[in-house]
Short mmCIF file of C-alpha atoms and ligand atoms in Angstrom, two decimals:
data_model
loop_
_atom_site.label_atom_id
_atom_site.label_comp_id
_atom_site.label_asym_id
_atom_site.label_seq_id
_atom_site.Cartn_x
_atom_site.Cartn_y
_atom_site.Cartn_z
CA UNK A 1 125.40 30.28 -150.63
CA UNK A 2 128.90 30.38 -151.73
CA UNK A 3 131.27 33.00 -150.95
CA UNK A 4 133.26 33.93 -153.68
CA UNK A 5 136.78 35.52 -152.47
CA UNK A 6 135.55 38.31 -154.26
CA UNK A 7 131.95 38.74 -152.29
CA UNK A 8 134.75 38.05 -148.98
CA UNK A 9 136.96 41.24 -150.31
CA UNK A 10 133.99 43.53 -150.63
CA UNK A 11 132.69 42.31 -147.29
CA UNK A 12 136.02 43.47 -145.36
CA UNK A 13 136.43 46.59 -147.62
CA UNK A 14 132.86 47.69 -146.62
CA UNK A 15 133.75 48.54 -143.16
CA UNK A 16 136.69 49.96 -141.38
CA UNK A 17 138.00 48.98 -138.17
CA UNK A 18 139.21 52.42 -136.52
CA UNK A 19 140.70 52.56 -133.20
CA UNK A 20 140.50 56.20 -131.84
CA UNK A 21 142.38 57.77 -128.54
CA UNK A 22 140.09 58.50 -125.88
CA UNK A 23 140.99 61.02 -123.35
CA UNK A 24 144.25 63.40 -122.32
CA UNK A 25 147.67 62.22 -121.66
CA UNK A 26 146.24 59.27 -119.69
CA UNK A 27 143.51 57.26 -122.08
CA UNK A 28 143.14 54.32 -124.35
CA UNK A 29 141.98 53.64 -127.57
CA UNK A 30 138.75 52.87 -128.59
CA UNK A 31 137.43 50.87 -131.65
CA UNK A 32 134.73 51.81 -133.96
CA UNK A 33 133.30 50.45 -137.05
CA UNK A 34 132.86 52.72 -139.62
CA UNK A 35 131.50 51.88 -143.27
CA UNK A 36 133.95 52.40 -145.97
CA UNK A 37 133.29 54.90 -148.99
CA UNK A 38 135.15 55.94 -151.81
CA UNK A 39 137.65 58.65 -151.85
CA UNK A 40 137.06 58.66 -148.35
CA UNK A 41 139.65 60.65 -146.10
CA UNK A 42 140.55 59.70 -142.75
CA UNK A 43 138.87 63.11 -141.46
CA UNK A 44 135.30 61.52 -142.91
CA UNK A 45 135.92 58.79 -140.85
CA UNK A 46 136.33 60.75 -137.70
CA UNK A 47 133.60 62.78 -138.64
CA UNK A 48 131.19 60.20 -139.07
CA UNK A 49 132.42 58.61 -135.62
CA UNK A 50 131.86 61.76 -134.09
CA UNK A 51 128.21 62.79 -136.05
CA UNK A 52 127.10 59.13 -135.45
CA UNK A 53 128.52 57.11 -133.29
CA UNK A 54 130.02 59.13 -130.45
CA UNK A 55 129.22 62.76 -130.32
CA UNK A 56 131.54 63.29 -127.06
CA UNK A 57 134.63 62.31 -129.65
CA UNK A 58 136.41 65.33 -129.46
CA UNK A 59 138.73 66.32 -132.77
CA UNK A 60 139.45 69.65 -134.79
CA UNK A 61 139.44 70.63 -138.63
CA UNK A 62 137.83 73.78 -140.65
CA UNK A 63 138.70 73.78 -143.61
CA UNK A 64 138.43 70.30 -145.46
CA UNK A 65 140.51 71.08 -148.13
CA UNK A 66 144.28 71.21 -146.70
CA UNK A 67 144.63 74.65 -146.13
CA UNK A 68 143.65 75.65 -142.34
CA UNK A 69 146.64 73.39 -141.13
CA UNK A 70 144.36 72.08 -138.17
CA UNK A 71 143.76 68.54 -138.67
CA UNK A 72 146.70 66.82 -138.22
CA UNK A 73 146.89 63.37 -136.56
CA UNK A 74 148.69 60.70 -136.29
CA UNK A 75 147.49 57.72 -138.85
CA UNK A 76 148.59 54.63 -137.98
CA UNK A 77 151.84 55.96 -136.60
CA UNK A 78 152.67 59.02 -138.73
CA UNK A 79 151.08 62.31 -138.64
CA UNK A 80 149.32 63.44 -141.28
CA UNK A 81 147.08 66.30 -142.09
CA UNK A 82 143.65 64.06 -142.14
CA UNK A 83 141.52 66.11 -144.57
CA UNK A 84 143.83 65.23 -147.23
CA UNK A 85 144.80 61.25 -146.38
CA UNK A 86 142.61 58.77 -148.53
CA UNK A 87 141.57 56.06 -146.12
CA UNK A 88 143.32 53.97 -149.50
CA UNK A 89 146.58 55.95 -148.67
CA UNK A 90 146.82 54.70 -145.38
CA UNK A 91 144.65 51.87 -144.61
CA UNK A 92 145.74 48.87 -147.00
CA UNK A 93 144.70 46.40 -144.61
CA UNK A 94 141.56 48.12 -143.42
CA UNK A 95 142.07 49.04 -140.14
CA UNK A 96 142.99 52.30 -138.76
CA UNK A 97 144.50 53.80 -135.63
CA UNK A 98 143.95 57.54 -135.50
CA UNK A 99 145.51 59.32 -132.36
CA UNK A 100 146.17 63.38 -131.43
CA UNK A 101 149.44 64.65 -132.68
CA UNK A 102 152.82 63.58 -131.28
CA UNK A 103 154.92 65.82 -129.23
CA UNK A 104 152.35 68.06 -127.81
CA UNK A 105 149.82 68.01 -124.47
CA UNK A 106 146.94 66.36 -124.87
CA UNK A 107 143.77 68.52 -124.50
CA UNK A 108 141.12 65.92 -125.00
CA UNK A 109 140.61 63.05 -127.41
CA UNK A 110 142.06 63.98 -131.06
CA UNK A 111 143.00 67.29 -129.96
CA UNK A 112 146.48 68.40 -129.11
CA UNK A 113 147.13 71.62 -127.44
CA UNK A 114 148.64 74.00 -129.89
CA UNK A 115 150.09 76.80 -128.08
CA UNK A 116 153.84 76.24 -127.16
CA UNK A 117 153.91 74.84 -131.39
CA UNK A 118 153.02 78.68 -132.13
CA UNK A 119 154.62 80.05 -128.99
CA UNK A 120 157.84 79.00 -130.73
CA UNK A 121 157.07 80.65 -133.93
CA UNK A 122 157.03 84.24 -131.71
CA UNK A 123 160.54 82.58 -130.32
CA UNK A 124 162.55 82.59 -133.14
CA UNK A 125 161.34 85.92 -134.17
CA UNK A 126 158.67 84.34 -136.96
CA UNK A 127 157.03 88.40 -137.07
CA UNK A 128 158.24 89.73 -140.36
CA UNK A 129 160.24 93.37 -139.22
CA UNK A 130 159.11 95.78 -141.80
CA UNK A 131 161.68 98.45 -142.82
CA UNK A 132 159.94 100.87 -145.23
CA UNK A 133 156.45 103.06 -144.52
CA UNK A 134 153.21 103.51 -146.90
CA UNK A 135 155.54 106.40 -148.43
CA UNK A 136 158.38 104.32 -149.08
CA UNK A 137 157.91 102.57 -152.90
CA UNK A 138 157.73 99.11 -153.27
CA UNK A 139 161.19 96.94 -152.63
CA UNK A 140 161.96 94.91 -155.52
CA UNK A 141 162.85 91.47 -154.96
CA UNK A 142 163.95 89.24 -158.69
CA UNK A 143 161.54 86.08 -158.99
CA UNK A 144 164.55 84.54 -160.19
CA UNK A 145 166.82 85.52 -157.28
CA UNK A 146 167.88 82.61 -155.05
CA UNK A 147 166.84 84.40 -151.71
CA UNK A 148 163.57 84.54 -153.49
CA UNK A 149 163.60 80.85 -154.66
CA UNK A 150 164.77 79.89 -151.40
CA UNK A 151 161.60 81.48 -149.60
CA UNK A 152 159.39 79.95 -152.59
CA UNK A 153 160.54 77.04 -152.09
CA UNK A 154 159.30 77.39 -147.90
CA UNK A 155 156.64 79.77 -147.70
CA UNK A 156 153.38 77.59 -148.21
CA UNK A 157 153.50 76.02 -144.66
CA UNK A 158 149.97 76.00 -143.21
CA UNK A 159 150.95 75.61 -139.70
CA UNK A 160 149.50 72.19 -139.22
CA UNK A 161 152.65 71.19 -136.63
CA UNK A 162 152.93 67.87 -139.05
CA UNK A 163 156.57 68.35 -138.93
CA UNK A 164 156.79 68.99 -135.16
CA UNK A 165 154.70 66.00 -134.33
CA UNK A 166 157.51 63.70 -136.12
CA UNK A 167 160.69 65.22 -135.11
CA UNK A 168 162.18 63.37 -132.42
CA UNK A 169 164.71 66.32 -130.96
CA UNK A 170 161.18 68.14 -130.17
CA UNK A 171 160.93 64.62 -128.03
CA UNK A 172 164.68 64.28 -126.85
CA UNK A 173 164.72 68.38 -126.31
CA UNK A 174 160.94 69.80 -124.79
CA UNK A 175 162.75 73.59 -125.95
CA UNK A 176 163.91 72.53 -129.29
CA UNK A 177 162.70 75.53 -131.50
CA UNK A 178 161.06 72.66 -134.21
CA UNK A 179 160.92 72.28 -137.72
CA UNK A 180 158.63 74.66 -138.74
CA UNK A 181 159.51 77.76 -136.25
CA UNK A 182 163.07 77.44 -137.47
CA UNK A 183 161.41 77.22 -141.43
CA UNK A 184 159.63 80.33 -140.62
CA UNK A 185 162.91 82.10 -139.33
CA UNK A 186 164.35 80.93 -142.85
CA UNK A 187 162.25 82.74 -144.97
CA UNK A 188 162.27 85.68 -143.10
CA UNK A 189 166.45 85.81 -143.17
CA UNK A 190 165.92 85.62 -146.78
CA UNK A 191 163.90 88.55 -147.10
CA UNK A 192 165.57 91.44 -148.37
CA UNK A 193 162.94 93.77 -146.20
CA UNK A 194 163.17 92.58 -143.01
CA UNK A 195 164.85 94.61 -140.90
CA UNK A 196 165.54 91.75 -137.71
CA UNK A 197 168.20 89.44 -139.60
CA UNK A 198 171.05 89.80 -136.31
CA UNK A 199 167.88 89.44 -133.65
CA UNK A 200 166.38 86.41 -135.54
CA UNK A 201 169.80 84.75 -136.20
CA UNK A 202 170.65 85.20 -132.63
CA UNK A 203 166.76 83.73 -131.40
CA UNK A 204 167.75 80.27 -133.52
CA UNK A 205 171.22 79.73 -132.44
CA UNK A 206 172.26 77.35 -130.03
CA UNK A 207 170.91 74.22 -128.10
CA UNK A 208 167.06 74.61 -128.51
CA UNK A 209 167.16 76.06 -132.06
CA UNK A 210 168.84 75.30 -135.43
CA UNK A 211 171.92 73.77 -133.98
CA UNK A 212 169.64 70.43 -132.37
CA UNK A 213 168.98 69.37 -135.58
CA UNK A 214 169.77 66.15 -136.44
CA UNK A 215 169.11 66.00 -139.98
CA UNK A 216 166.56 63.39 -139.27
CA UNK A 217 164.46 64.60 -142.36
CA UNK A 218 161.25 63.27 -140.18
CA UNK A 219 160.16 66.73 -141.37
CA UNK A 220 161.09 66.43 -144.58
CA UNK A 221 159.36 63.07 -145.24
CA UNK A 222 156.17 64.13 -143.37
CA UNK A 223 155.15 67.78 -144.37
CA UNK A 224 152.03 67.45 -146.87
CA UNK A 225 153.04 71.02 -148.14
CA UNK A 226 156.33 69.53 -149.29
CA UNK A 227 158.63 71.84 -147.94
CA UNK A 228 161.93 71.05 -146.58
CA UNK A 229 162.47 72.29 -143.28
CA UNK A 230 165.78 70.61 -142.64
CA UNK A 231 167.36 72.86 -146.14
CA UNK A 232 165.61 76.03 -144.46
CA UNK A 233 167.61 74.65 -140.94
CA UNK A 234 170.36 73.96 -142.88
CA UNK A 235 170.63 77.13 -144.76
CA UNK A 236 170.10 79.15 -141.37
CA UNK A 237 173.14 76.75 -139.42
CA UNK A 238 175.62 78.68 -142.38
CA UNK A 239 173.84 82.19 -141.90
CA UNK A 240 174.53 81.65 -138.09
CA UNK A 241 177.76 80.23 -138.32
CA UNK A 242 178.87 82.71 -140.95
CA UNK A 243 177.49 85.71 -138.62
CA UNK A 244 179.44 84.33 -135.85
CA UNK A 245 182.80 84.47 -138.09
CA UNK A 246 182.05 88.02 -138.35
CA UNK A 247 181.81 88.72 -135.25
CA UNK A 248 177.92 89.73 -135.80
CA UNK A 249 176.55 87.29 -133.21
CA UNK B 1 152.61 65.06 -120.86
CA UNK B 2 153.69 64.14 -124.12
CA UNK B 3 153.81 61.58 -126.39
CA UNK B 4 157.20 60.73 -128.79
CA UNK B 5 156.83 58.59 -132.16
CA UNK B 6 157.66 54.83 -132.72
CA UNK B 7 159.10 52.73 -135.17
CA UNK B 8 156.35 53.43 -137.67
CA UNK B 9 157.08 57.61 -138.38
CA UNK B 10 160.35 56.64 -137.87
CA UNK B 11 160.75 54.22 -141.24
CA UNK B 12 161.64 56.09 -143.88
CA UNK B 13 165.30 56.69 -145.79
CA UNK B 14 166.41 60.03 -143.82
CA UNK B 15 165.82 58.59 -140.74
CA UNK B 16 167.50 55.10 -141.29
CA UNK B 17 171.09 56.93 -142.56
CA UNK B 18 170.81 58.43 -139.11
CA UNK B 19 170.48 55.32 -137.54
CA UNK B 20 173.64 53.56 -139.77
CA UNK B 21 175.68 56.66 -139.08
CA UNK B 22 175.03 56.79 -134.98
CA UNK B 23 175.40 53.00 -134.40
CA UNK B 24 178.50 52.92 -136.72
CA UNK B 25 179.75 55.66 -134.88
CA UNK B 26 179.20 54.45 -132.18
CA UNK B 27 180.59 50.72 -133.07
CA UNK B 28 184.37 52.46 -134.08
CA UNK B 29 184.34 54.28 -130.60
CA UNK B 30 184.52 50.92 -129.34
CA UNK B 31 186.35 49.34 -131.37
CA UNK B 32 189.23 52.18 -130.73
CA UNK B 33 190.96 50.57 -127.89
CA UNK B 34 190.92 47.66 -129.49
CA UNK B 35 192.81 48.62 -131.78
CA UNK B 36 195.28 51.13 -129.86
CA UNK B 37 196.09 47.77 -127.46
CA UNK B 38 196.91 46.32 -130.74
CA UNK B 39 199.44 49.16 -131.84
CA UNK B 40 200.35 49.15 -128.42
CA UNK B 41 202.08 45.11 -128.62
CA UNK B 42 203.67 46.65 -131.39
CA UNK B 43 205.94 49.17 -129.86
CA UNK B 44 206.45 46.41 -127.36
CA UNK B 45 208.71 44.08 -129.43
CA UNK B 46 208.14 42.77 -132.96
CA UNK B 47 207.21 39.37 -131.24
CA UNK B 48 204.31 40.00 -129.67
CA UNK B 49 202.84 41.93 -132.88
CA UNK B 50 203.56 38.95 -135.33
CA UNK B 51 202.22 36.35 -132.81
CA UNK B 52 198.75 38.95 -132.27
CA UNK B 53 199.04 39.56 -136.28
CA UNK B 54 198.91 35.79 -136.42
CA UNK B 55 195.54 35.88 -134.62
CA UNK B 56 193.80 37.88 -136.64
CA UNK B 57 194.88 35.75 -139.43
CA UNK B 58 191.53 33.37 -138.29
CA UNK B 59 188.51 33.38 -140.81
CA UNK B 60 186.26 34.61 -137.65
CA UNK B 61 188.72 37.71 -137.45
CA UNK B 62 188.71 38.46 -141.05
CA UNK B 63 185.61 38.15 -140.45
CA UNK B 64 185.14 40.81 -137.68
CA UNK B 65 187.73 42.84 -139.75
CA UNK B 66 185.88 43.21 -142.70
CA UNK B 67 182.81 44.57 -140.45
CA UNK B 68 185.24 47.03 -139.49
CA UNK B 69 185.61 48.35 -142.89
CA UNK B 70 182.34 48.26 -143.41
CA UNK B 71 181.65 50.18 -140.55
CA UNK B 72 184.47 52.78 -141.37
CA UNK B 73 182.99 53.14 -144.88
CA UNK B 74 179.38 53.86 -143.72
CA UNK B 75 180.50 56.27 -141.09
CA UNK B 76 182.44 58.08 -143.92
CA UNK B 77 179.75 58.09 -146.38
CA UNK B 78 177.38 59.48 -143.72
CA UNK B 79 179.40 61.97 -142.47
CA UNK B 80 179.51 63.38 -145.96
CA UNK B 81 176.24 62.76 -146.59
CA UNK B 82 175.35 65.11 -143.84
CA UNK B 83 178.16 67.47 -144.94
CA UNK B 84 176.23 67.75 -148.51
CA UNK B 85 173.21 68.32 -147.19
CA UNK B 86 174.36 70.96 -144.84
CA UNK B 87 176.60 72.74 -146.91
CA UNK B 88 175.24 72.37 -150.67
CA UNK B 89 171.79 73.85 -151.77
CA UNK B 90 169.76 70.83 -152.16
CA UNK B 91 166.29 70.18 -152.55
CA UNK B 92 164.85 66.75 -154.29
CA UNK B 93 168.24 63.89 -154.04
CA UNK B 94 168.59 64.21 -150.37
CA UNK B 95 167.19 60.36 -150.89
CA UNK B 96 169.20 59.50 -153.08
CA UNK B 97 172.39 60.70 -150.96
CA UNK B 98 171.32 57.77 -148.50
CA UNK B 99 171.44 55.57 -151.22
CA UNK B 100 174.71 56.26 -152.16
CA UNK B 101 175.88 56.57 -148.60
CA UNK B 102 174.93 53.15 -148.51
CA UNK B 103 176.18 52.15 -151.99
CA UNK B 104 179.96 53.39 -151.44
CA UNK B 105 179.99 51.44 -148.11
CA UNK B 106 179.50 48.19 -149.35
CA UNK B 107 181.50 48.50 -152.20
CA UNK B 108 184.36 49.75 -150.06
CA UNK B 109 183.42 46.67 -147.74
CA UNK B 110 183.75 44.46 -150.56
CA UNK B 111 186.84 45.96 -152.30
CA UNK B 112 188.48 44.77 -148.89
CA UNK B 113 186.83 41.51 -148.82
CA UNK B 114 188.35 40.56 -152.17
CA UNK B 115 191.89 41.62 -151.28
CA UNK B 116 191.74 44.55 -153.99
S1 SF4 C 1 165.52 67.32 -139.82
FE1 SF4 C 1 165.80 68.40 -137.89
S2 SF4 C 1 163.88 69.49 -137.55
FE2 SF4 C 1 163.49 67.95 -139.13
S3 SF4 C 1 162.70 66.19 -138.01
FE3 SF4 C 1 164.90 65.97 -138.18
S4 SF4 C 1 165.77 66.82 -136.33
FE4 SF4 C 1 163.66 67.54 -136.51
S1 SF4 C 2 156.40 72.98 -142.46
FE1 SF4 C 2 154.92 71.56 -143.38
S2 SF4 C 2 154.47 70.08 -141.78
FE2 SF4 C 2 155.44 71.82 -140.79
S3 SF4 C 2 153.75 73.10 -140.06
FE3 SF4 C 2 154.36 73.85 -142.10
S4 SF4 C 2 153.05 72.77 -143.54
FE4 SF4 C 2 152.90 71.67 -141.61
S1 FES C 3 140.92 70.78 -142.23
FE1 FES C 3 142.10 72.48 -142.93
S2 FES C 3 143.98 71.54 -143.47
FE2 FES C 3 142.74 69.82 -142.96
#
């Protein structure tokens, strides 16, 4: 029979080769073959690893449809929220390498340990500070206001620690606040109602918070939700510095 | 223990003008005493500068020279590159403030090349 270099395409395209991590800090990848389906995402392939060819693989998602924020990986170098990465995105040559999230212990397998990503959010005062009761009325806050844009434009992040895995200063810097503590603190400064502005500017000052930043924009580039967190670091560097210069910090 | 990222999350336009603006940075910090020896033969007689002047008069030097500029130029552009997106409210061109970063550079690098 002759193989057309069609019939040789579809061949390779009909299975992936997937390397997966296998075990905590200290492990090693291990490869799988895994048939290739249309508008598959990477988390079908790790579920179908997991449901069929090694039910020890240990991973984490709920939701399926990007909005839990607990699937993120890292794809072939770059961490991505899985649920929502077409094996086409990511996988041009066929071949896969899916490992836990960067920058954060190992517990087993696919799954990083969460806790000091979300320990930081309580850090730099993430907990919105309410000001009014039930008896107070309502505050009113202009759609159109630029406080209100600028939380708009931040306040959709699912907590999937995307932008944490990729930001070398968490690396460099163990303490470093992180992208998305700091984005939280952002949108919170921006809130007319809060009542912990001086305490929250004075949790993401210096060394370990906005300050660190390098303006990488690995952050930037990386979060699915398409927020910015280096414009929300930014924008809380001039709230802190312009605090300090009155003498508020 | 932890894992950091390689090469591969690091390839992308935000994370290259850091890299230009570091290792240029870095480049004119050593260049510096180069260059303050060279002022230096100055204030020690007029001789000594216009035999040293006729040094860097070599191709290889112009050479060298011209990476200087270059250098100078990208370090500029990427310190206000940074300055714009730390000061101005951006959102969507912070890719396309590499870009010009990198734009102005060369043409400054050129400008000096042709003897404008
Ligand atoms: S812009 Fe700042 S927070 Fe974002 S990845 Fe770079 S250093 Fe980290
Ligand atoms: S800012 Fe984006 S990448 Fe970071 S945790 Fe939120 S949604 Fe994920
Ligand atoms: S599983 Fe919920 S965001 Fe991916």
């Amino acid at each position: 029979m002759v193989i057309s270099p069609r019939d040789a395409d579809d061949a390779r395209m009909s299975t992936l080769d997937v390397r997966v991590w296998r075990g905590g800090a200290e492990g090693s990848f291990q490869s799988f073959e895994v048939p290739r389906h249309e508008s598959q995402t990477v988390l079908d392939v790790v579920t179908h690893i997991q449901r069929v060819l090694e039910p020890a693989l240990a991973y984490r998602f709920a939701c399926r449809v990007g909005m839990c924020g607990s699937c993120a990986m890292t794809v072939n170098g770059v961490a991505r929220w899985t649920c929502r990465t077409h094996v086409d995105q990511v996988a041009a040559d066929g071949s896969l390498e899916i490992a836990p999230l960067r920058n954060l212990p190992v517990i087993r397998d696919l799954v990083a340990d969460m806790r000091e990503f979300f320990h930081k959010w309580a850090a730099a005062r993430g907990a919105f500070a309410p000001t009014r009761t039930k008896r107070d009325d309502f505050a009113r806050v202009a759609p159109e206001s630029a406080a209100r844009r600028a939380i708009d434009a931040a306040i959709e992040c699912i907590g999937c620690g995307v932008c944490y895995g990729s930001c070398d200063v968490v690396t460099w810097n163990p303490d470093y606040l992180g992208p998305a503590a700091l984005n939280r603190a952002w949108t919170l400064v921006q809130d007319v109602r809060d009542g912990a502005r001086g305490e929250r500017l004075a949790a993401v000052a210096g060394d370990a918070g906005c300050q660190a930043c390098h303006t990488h924009l690995s952050c930037t580039e990386r979060c699915p939700k398409g927020i910015s967190p280096t414009a929300g670091i930014a924008g809380l560097k001039r709230a802190v510095a312009a605090a300090a210069l009155r003498g508020k910090l | 223990m932890r894992r950091g990222n390689d090469l591969r999350a690091r390839n992308h336009p935000g994370y290259w003008a850091f890299v230009v603006h570091r290792v240029s940075g870095l480049a004119l910090a050593a260049f510096l005493p180069l260059h303050f020896w060279a002022l230096g033969r100055a204030l020690e007689g007029a001789g000594r500068l216009e035999s040293f002047l006729r040094w860097t008069d070599q191709p290889l030097v112009k050479f060298a020279e011209w990476g200087i500029v270059l250098l100078l130029a990208a370090h500029f552009a990427g310190g206000l590159r940074i300055l714009a997106l730390e000061f101005l409210s951006w959102r969507d061109w912070q890719k396309s403030l590499a870009a010009v970063a990198a734009a102005f550079s060369l043409a400054a690098a050129l400008a000096f090349a042709l003897g404008l």
